[in-house]
Coordinates of C-alpha atoms and ligand atoms in Angstrom, one line a residue:
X981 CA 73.7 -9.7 -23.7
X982 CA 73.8 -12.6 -26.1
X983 CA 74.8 -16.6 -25.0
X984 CA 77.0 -17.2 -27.0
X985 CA 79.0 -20.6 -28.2
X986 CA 82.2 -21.7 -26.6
X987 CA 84.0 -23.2 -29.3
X988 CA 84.7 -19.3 -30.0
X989 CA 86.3 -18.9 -26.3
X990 CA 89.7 -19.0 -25.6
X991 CA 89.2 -18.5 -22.0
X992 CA 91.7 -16.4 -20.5
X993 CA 91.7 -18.1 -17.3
X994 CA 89.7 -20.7 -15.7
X995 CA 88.2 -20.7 -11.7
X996 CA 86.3 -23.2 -10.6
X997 CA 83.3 -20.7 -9.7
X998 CA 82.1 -17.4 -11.0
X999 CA 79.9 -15.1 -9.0
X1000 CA 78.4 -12.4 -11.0
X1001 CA 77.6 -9.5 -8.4
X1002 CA 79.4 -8.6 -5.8
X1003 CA 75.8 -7.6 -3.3
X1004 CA 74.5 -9.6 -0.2
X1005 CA 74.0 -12.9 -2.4
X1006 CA 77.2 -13.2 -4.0
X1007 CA 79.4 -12.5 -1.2
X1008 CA 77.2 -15.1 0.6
X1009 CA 77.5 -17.9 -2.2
X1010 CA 81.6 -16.6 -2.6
X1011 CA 82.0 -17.4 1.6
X1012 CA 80.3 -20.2 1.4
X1013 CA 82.2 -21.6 -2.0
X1014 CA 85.4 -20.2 0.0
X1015 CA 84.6 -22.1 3.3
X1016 CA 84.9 -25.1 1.2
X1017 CA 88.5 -24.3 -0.1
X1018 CA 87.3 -23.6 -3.9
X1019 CA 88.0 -21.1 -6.1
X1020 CA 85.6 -18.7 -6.5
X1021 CA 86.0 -15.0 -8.4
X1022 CA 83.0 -12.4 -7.8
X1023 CA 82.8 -10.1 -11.0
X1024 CA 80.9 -6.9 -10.2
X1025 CA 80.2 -4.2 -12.6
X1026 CA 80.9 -1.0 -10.3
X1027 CA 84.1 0.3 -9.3
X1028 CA 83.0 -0.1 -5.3
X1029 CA 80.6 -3.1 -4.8
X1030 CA 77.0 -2.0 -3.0
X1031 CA 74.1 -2.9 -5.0
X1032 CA 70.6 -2.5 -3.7
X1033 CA 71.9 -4.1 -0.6
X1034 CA 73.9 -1.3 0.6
X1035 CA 70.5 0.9 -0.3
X1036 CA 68.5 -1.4 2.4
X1037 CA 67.7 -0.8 5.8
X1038 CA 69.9 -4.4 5.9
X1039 CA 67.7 -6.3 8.0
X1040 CA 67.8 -10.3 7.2
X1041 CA 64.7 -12.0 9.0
X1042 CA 65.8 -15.5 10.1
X1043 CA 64.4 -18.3 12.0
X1044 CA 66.1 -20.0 15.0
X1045 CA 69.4 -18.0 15.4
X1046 CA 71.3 -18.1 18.1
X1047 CA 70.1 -14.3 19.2
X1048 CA 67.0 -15.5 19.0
X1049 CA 67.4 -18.2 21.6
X1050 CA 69.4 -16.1 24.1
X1051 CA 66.2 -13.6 23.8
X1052 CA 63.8 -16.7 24.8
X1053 CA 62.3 -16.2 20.9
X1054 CA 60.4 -19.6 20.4
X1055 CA 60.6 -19.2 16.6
X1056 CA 61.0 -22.0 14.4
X1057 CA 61.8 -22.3 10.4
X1058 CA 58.1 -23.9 10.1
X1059 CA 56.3 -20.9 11.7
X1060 CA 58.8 -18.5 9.3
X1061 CA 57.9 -20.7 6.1
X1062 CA 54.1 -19.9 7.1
X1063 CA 54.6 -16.1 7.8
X1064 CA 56.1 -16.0 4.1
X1065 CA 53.0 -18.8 2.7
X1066 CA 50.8 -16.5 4.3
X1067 CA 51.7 -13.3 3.4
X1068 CA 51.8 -14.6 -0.7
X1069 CA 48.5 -16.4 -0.6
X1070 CA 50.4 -19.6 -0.9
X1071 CA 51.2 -18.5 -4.6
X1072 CA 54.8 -18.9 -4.1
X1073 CA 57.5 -22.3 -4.5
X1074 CA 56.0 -24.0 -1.1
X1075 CA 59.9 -26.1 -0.9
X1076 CA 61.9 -23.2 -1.9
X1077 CA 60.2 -21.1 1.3
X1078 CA 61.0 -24.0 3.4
X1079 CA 64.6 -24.5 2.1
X1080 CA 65.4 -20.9 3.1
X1081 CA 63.6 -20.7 6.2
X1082 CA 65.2 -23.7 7.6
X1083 CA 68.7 -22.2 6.7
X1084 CA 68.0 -18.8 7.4
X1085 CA 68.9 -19.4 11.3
X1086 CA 71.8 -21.7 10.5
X1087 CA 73.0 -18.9 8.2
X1088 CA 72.8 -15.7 10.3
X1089 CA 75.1 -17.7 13.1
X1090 CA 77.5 -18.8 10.7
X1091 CA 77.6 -15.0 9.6
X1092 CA 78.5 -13.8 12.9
X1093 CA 80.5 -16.6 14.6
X1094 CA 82.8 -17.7 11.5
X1095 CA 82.7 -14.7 9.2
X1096 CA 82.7 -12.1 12.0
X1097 CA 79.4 -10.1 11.4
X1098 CA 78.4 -8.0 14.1
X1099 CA 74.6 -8.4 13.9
X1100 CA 71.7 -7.5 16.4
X1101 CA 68.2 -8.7 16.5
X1102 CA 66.1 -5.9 16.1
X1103 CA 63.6 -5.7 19.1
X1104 CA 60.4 -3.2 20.3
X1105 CA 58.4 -3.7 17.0
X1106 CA 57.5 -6.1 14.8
X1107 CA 56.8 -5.9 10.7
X1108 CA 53.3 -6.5 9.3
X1109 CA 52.8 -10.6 9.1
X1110 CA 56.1 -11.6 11.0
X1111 CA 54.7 -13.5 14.0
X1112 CA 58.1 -13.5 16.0
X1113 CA 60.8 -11.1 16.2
X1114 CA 63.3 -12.0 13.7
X1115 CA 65.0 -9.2 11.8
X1116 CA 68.6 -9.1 12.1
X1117 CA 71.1 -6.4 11.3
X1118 CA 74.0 -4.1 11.5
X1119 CA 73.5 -2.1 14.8
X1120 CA 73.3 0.6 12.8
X1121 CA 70.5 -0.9 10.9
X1122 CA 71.7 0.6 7.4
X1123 CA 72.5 -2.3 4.1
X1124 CA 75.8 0.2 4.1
X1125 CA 77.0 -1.6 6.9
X1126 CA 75.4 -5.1 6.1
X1127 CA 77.4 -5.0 3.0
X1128 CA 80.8 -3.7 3.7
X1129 CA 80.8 -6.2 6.6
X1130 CA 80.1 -9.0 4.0
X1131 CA 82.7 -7.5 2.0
X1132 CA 85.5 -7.4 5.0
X1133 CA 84.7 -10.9 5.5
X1134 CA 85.1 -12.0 1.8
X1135 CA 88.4 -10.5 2.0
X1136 CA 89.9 -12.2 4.8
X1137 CA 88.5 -15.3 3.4
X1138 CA 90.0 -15.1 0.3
X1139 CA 87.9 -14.3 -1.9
X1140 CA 88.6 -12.5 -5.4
X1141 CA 86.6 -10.1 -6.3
X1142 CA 87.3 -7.9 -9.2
X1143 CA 85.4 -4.6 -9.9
X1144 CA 84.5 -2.5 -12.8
X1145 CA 84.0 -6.0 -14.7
X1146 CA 80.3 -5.7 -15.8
X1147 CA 79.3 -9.3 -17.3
X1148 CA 78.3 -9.3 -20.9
X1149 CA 77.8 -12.7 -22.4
X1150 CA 77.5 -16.0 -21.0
X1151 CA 79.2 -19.0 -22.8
X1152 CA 77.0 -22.2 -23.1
X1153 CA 76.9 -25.8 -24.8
X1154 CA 73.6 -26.3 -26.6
X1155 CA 72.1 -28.2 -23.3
X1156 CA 72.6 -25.3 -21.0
X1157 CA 76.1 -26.0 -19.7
X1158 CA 78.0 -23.2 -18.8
X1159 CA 81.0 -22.7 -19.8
X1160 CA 82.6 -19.1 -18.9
X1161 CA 81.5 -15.8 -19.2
X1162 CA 83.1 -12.5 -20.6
X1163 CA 83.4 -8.9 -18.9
X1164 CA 83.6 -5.7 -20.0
X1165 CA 86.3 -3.2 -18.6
X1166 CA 85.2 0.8 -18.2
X1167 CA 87.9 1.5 -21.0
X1168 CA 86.1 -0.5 -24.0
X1169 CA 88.4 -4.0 -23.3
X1170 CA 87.3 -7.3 -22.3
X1171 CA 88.1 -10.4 -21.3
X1172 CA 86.8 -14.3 -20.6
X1173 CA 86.8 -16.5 -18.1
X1174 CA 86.0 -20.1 -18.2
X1175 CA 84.3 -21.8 -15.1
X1176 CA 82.7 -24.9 -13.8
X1177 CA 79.6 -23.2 -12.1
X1178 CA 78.2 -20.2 -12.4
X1179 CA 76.3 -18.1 -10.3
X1180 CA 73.6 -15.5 -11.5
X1181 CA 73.5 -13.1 -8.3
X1182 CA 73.3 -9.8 -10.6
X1183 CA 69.5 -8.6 -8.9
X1184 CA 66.7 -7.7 -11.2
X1185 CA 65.9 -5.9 -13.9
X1186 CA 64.2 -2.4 -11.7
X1187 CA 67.0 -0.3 -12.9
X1188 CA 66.0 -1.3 -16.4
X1189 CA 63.1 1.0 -17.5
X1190 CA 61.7 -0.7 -20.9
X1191 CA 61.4 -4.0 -18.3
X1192 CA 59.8 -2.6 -15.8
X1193 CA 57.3 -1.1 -18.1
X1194 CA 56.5 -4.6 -20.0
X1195 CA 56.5 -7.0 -16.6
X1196 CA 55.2 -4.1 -13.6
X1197 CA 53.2 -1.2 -15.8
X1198 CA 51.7 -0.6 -12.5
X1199 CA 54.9 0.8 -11.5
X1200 CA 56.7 2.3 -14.6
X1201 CA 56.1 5.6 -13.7
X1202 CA 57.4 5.0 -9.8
X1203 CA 60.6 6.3 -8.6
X1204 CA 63.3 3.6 -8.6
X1205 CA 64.9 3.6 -5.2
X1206 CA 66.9 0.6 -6.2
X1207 CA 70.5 0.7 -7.4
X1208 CA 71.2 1.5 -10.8
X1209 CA 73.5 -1.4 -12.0
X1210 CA 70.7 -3.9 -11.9
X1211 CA 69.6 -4.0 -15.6
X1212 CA 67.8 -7.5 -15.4
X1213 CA 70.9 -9.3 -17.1
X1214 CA 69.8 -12.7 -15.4
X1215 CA 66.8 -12.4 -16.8
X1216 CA 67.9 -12.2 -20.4
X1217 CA 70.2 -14.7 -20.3
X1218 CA 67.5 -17.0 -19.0
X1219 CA 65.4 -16.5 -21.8
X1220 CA 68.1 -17.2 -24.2
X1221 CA 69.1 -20.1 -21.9
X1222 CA 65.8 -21.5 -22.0
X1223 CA 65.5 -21.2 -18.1
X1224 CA 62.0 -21.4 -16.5
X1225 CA 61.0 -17.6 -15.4
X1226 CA 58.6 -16.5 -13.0
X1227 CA 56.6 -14.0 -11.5
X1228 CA 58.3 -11.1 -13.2
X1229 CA 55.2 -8.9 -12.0
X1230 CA 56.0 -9.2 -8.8
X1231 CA 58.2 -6.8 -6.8
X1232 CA 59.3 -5.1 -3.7
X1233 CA 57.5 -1.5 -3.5
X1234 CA 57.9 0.6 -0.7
X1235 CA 54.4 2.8 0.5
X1236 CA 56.8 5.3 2.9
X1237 CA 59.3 7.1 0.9
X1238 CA 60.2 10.6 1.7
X1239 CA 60.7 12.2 -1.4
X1240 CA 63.5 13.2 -2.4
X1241 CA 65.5 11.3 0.0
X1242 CA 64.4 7.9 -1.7
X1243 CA 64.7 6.1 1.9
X1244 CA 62.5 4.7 3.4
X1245 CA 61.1 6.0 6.5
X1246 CA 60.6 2.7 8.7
X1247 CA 57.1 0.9 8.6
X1248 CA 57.5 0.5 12.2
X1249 CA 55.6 4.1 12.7
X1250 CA 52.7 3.1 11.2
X1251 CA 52.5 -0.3 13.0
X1252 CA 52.6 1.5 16.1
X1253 CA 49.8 3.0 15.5
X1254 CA 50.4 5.7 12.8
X1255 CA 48.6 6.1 9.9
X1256 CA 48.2 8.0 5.9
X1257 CA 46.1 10.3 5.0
X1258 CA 46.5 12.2 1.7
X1259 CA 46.9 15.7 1.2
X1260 CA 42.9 16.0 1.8
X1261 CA 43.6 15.0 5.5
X1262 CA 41.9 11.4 4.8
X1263 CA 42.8 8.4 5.0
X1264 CA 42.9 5.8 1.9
X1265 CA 43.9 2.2 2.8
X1266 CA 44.5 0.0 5.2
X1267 CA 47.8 0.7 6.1
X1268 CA 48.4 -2.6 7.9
X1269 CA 48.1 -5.0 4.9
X1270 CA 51.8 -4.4 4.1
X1271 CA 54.6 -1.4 3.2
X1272 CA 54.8 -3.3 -0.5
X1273 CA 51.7 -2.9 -1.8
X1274 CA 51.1 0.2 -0.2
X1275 CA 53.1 1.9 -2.5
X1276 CA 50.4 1.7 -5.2
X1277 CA 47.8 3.2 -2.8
X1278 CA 49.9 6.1 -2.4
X1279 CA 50.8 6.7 -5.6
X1280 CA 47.0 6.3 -6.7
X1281 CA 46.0 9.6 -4.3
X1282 CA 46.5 13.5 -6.0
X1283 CA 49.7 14.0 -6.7
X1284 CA 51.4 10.2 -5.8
X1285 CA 52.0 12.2 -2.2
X1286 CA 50.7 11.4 1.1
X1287 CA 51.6 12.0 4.7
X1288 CA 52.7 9.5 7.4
X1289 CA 51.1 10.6 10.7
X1290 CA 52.9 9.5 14.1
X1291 CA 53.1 10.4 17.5
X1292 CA 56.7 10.2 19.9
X1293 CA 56.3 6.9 20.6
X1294 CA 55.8 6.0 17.2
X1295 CA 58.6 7.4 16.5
X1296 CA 61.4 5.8 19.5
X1297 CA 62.0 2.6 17.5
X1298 CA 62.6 4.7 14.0
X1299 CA 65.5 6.5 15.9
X1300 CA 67.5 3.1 15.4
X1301 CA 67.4 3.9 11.9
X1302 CA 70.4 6.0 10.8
X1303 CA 68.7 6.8 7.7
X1304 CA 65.7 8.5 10.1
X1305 CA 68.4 10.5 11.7
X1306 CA 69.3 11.5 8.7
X1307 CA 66.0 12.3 7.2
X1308 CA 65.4 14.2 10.6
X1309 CA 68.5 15.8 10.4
X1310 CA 67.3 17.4 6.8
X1311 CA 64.1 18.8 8.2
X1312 CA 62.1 15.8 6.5
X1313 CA 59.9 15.2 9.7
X1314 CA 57.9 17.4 10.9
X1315 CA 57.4 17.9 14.5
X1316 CA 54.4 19.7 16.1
X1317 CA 53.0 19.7 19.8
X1318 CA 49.5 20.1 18.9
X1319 CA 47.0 19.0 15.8
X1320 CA 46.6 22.9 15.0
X1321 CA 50.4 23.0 14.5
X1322 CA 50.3 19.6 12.5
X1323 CA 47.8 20.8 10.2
X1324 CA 50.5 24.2 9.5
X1325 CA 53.5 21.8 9.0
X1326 CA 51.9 19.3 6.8
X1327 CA 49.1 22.3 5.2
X1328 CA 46.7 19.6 5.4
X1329 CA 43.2 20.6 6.1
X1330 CA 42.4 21.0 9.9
X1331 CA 39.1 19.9 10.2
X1332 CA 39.7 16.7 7.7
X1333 CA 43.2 16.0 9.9
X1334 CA 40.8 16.5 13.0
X1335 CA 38.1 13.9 11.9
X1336 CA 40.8 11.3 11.2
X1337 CA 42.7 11.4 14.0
X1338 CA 39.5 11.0 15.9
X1339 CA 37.8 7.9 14.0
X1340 CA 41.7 6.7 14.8
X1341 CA 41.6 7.0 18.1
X1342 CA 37.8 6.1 18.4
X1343 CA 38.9 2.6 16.8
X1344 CA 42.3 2.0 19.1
X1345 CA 39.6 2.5 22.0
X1346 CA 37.2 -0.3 20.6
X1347 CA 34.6 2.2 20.3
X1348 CA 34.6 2.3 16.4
X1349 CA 35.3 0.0 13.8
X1350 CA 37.9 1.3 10.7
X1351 CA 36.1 1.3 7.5
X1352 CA 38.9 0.2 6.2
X1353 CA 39.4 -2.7 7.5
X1354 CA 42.2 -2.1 10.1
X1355 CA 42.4 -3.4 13.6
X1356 CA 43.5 0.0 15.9
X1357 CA 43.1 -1.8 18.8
X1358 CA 46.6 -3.6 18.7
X1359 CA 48.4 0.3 19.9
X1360 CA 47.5 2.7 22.1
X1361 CA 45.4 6.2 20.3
X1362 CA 48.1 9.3 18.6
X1363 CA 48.8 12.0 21.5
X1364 CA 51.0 14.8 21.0
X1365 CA 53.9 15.5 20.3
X1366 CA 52.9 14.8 16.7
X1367 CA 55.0 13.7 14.0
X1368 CA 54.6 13.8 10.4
X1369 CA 56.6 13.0 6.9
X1370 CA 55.5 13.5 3.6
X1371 CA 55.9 10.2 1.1
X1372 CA 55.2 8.6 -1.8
X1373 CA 55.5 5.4 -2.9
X1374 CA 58.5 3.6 -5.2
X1375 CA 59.7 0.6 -6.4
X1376 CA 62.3 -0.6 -4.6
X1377 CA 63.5 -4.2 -6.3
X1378 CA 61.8 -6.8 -8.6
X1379 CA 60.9 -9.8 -6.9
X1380 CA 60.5 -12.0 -10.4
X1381 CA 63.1 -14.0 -12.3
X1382 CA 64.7 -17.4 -13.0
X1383 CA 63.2 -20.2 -11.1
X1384 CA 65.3 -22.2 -9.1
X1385 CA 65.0 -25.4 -7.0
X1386 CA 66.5 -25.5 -3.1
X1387 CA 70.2 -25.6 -3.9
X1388 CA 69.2 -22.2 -6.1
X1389 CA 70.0 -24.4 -9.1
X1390 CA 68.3 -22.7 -12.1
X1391 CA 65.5 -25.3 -13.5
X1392 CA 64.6 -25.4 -17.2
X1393 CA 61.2 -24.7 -18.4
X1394 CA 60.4 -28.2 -18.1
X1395 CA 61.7 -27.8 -14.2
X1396 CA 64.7 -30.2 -14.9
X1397 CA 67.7 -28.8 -13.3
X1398 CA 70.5 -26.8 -15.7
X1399 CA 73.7 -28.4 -15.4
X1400 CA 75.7 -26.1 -13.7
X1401 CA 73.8 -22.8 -13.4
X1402 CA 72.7 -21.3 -9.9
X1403 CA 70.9 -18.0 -9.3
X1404 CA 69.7 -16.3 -6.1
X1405 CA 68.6 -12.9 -4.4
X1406 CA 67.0 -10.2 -7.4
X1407 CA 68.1 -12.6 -10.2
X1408 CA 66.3 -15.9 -8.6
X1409 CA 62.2 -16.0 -8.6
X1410 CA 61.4 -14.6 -5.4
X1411 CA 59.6 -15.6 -2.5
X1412 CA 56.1 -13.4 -2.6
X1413 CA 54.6 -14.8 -5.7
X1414 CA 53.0 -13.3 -8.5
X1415 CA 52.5 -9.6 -6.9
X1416 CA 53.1 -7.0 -5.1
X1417 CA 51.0 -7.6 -2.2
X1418 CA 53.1 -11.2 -1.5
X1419 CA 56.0 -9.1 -0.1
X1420 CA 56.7 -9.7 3.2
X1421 CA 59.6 -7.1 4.9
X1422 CA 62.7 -9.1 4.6
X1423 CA 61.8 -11.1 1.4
X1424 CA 64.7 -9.4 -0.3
X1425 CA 67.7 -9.9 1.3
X1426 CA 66.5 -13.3 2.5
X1427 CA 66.2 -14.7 -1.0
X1428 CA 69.9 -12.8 -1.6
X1429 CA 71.3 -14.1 1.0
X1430 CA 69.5 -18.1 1.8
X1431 CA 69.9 -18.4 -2.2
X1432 CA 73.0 -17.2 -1.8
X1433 CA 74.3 -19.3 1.0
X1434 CA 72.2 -22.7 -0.7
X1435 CA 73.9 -21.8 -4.1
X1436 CA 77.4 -21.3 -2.9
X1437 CA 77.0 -24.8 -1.2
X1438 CA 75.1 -26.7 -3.7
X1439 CA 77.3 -25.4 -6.9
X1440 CA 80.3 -27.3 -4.3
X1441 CA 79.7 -30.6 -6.3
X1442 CA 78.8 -29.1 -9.4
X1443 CA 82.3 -27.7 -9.8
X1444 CA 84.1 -31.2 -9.6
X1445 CA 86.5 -30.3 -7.7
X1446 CA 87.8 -31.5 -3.7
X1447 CA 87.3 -29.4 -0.9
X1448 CA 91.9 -28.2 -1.0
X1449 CA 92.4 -26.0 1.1
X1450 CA 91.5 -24.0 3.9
X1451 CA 90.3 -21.0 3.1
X1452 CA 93.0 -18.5 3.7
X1453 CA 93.1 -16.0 6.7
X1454 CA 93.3 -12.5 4.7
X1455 CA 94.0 -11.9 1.3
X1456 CA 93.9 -8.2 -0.8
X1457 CA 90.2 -8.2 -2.3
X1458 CA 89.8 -6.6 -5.2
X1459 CA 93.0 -8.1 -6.9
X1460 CA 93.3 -9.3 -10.4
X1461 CA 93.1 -12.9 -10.7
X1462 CA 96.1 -14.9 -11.7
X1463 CA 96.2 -15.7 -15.5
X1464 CA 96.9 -19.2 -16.3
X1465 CA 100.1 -19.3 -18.3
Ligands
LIG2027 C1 65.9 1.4 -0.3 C2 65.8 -0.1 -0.1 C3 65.6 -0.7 1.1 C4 65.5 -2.1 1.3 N1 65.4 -2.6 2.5 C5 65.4 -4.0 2.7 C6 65.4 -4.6 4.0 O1 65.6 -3.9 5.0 N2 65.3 -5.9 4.1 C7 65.3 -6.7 2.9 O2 65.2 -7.9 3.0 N3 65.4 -6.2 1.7 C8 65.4 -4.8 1.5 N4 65.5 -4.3 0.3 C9 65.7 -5.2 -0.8 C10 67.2 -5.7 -0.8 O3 68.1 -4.6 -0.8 C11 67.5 -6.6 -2.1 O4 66.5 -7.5 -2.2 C12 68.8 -7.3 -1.9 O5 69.8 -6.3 -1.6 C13 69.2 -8.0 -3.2 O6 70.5 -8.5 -3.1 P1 71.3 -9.0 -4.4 O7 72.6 -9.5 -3.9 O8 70.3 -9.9 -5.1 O9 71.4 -7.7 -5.3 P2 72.4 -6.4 -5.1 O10 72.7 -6.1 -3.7 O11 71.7 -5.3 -5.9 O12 73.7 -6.8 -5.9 C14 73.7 -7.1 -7.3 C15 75.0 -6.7 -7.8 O13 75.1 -7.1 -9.1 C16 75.9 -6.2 -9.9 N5 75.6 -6.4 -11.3 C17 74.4 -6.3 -12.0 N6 74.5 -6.7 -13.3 C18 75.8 -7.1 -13.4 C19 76.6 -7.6 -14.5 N7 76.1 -7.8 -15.7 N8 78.0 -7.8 -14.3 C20 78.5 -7.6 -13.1 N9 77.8 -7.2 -12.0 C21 76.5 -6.9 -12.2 C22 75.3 -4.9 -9.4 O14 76.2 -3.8 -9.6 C23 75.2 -5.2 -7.9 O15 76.3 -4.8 -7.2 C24 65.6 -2.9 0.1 C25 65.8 -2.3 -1.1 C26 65.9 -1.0 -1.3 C27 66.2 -0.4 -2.6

């Protein structure tokens, strides 16, 4: 994973642009670098491009999109950049929020009305610390769909993007100026390629166990629900680059993971009014401080396993989900019509099942207050039909990694800007600041894909070259780039 010197390149071909990682934030920088009419070649280590984004539920929060507006949504990108603020204590790049908020809108229309995403705003619930509805999505709501629909659009646009090519070295002058990179085949061969910009959009470094363990101890024993191929490359190649890294104990965790379908089961039941309890029949935290940090609390209870606890109505905006379909489908909720069924399903205690259901409904009638510190009065009390699903908590992504200014440019220690190095989604420094509990749903594939989108347009200049041509209606994706003779 070394950087390496390129007077010992002969680059086998040049483009003006290379995109390592073919997930939501470098097909969003490719579009955008394609929109423009310049060459841009996506190198992606698996044979099919997914990456954690096809693992996601797919949902993009944005402020001021066109669905928004026809739903009468009064949101603005000031009121997102405070949601995020808010939700990280302020501890996070104050301009880098704002730059993405004020393109996330911007970006989500330019998805859908020049690229052809069919996206829906997602309506009837809202996630812990967004103050508007704002999550957009496949119908489907599944990152499967997010991500072969990014994918079909890369193709008719044009875009090359070649598979099994898993990026190994980076070639750089002694000031940080890229100069090409080389890939690795699946039989053993490689091969270079020189470029004027490139684009770190390779995630972070969760699928990479020694890493995890030295930057999020808190989580090295956690299932990784994340996809494998993101080894935190970005993040060593910063460090030999001399980039500025930050936050690297921060990350994405997930408190409602049915085990082992390593899913998550939407936070939208708990928001509605559902709650944890442990396999004592007790409740443990306040579940409405956020899905991220939750996952700690779970795993911190006997056995890392605790039980979501819903009603029906919970329940109706899960069915959206396919993944819930599918985890219903496999017997992974649990449906029971009164608590003396519940406590057979689940095999929690009755009596402790029966105490907390009714301090929870106590507090949703204002006639209690939670000791834990959560307001119940915002949903009506559980009533049967019960649901329940038992979870644990996992880390999902890392949230830390190169810092980057608001064309995703990747800054030097000293914050001056690298010449012609641009990094975004897992790879960049996220936007929840030094923790866990700065994760606020959506962080992820709105850092992949604003960072994405900024990057793509502010490596333009970077690669000297005139907008010269239109991008082309459809091309064969996945082809082998022309060789220069
Ligand atoms: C289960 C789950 C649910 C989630 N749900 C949501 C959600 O609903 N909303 C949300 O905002 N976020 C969600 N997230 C987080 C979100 O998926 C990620 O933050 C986002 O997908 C990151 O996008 P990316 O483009 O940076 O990385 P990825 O989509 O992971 O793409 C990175 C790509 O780089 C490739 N790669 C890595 N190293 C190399 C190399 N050296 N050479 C070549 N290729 C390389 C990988 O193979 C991969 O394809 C979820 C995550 C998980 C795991």
């Amino acid at each position: 994973m070394p950087v390496l010197d390129p007077a010992q390149a002969q680059f086998d071909i040049h483009v003006p642009a290379v995109v390592v990682g073919g997930g939501a934030c470098g097909l969003t920088a490719a579009l955008t670098l394609a929109d423009a009419g310049l060459g841009v070649l996506v190198l992606e280590r698996d044979a099919n491009p997914s990456g954690s984004t096809a693992l996601s539920a797919g949902l993009v929060p944005a402020a001021g999109s066109r669905l928004q507006r026809e739903k009468d949504i009064a949101d603005t990108p000031a009121i997102f950049a405070a949601d995020i603020a808010a939700k990280a204590h302020h501890e996070n790049d104050a301009e880098v929020v704002r730059a993405v908020a004020e393109v996330s809108g911007p970006t989500i229309d330019w998805l859908m009305d020049t690229h052809g995403l069919d996206l829906h705003l997602v309506e009837g619930f809202r996630y812990p610390g967004h103050s508007q509805l704002r999550m957009h999505g496949p119908h489907s709501q599944t990152g499967a769909d997010l991500q072969q629909m990014l994918l079909v659009a890369a193709e008719r646009a044009g875009v090359d993007v070649l598979t099994s090519a898993s990026v190994e070295d980076v070639y750089a002058d002694a000031d940080g100026r890229v100069r090409g990179v080389r890939f690795v085949r699946p039989d053993g061969s490689s091969e270079t390629v020189g470029c004027d910009v490139l684009i770190l959009a390779c995630n972070g470094f969760g699928a990479n166990a020694e890493m995890v363990r030295q930057y999020i101890p808190e989580m090295a024993d956690a299932a990784y629900c994340g996809h494998e191929s993101n080894t935190g490359d970005a993040v060593r190649w910063g460090e030999a680059l001399g980039a500025g890294l930050a936050d690297l104990g921060a990350y994405q965790g997930h408190g409602s993971v049915p085990f082992p379908h390593r899913s998550p089961l939407t936070w939208a039941v708990i928001t509605l009014g559902g709650f944890q309890v442990n396999t004592e029949g007790k409740r443990f935290a306040n579940e409405m401080s956020g899905y991220s940090e939750h996952a700690q609390e779970v795993l911190k209870q006997p056995g890392g396993i605790a039980w979501d606890i819903y009603d029906a109505r919970c329940e109706a905006p899960a069915l959206a989900f396919h993944d819930y379909r599918e985890m219903q489908a496999v017997g992974a909720i649990k449906q029971a019509d009164t608590l003396e069924a519940l406590a057979t399903v689940t095999n929690l205690p009755l009596a402790a099942l029966r105490e907390t259901l009714a301090q929870a409904t106590a507090c949703a009638a204002g006639e209690a207050t939670d000791p834990l510190g959560r307001d119940f009065t915002t949903s009506p009390a559980l009533k049967p039909p019960y649901r329940a699903a038992r979870i644990t908590g996992a880390l999902f992504h890392t949230q830390g990694g190169l810092t980057v200014d608001t064309d995703a440019r990747v800054l030097r220690q000293d914050g001056s800007p690298m010449p012609n190095l641009f990094a975004g989604g897992g790879a960049a420094r996220g936007l929840c600041g030094p923790a866990a509990w700065g994760y606020l749903s959506g962080n992820g594939l709105l850092s992949a894909v604003m960072l994405g989108r900024l990057g793509g347009a502010g490596s333009e200049p970077a690669t000297g070259r005139v907008r010269t041509r239109p991008a082309p209606s459809a091309m064969a994706r996945c082809r082998r780039p022309t060789r220069r003779p």
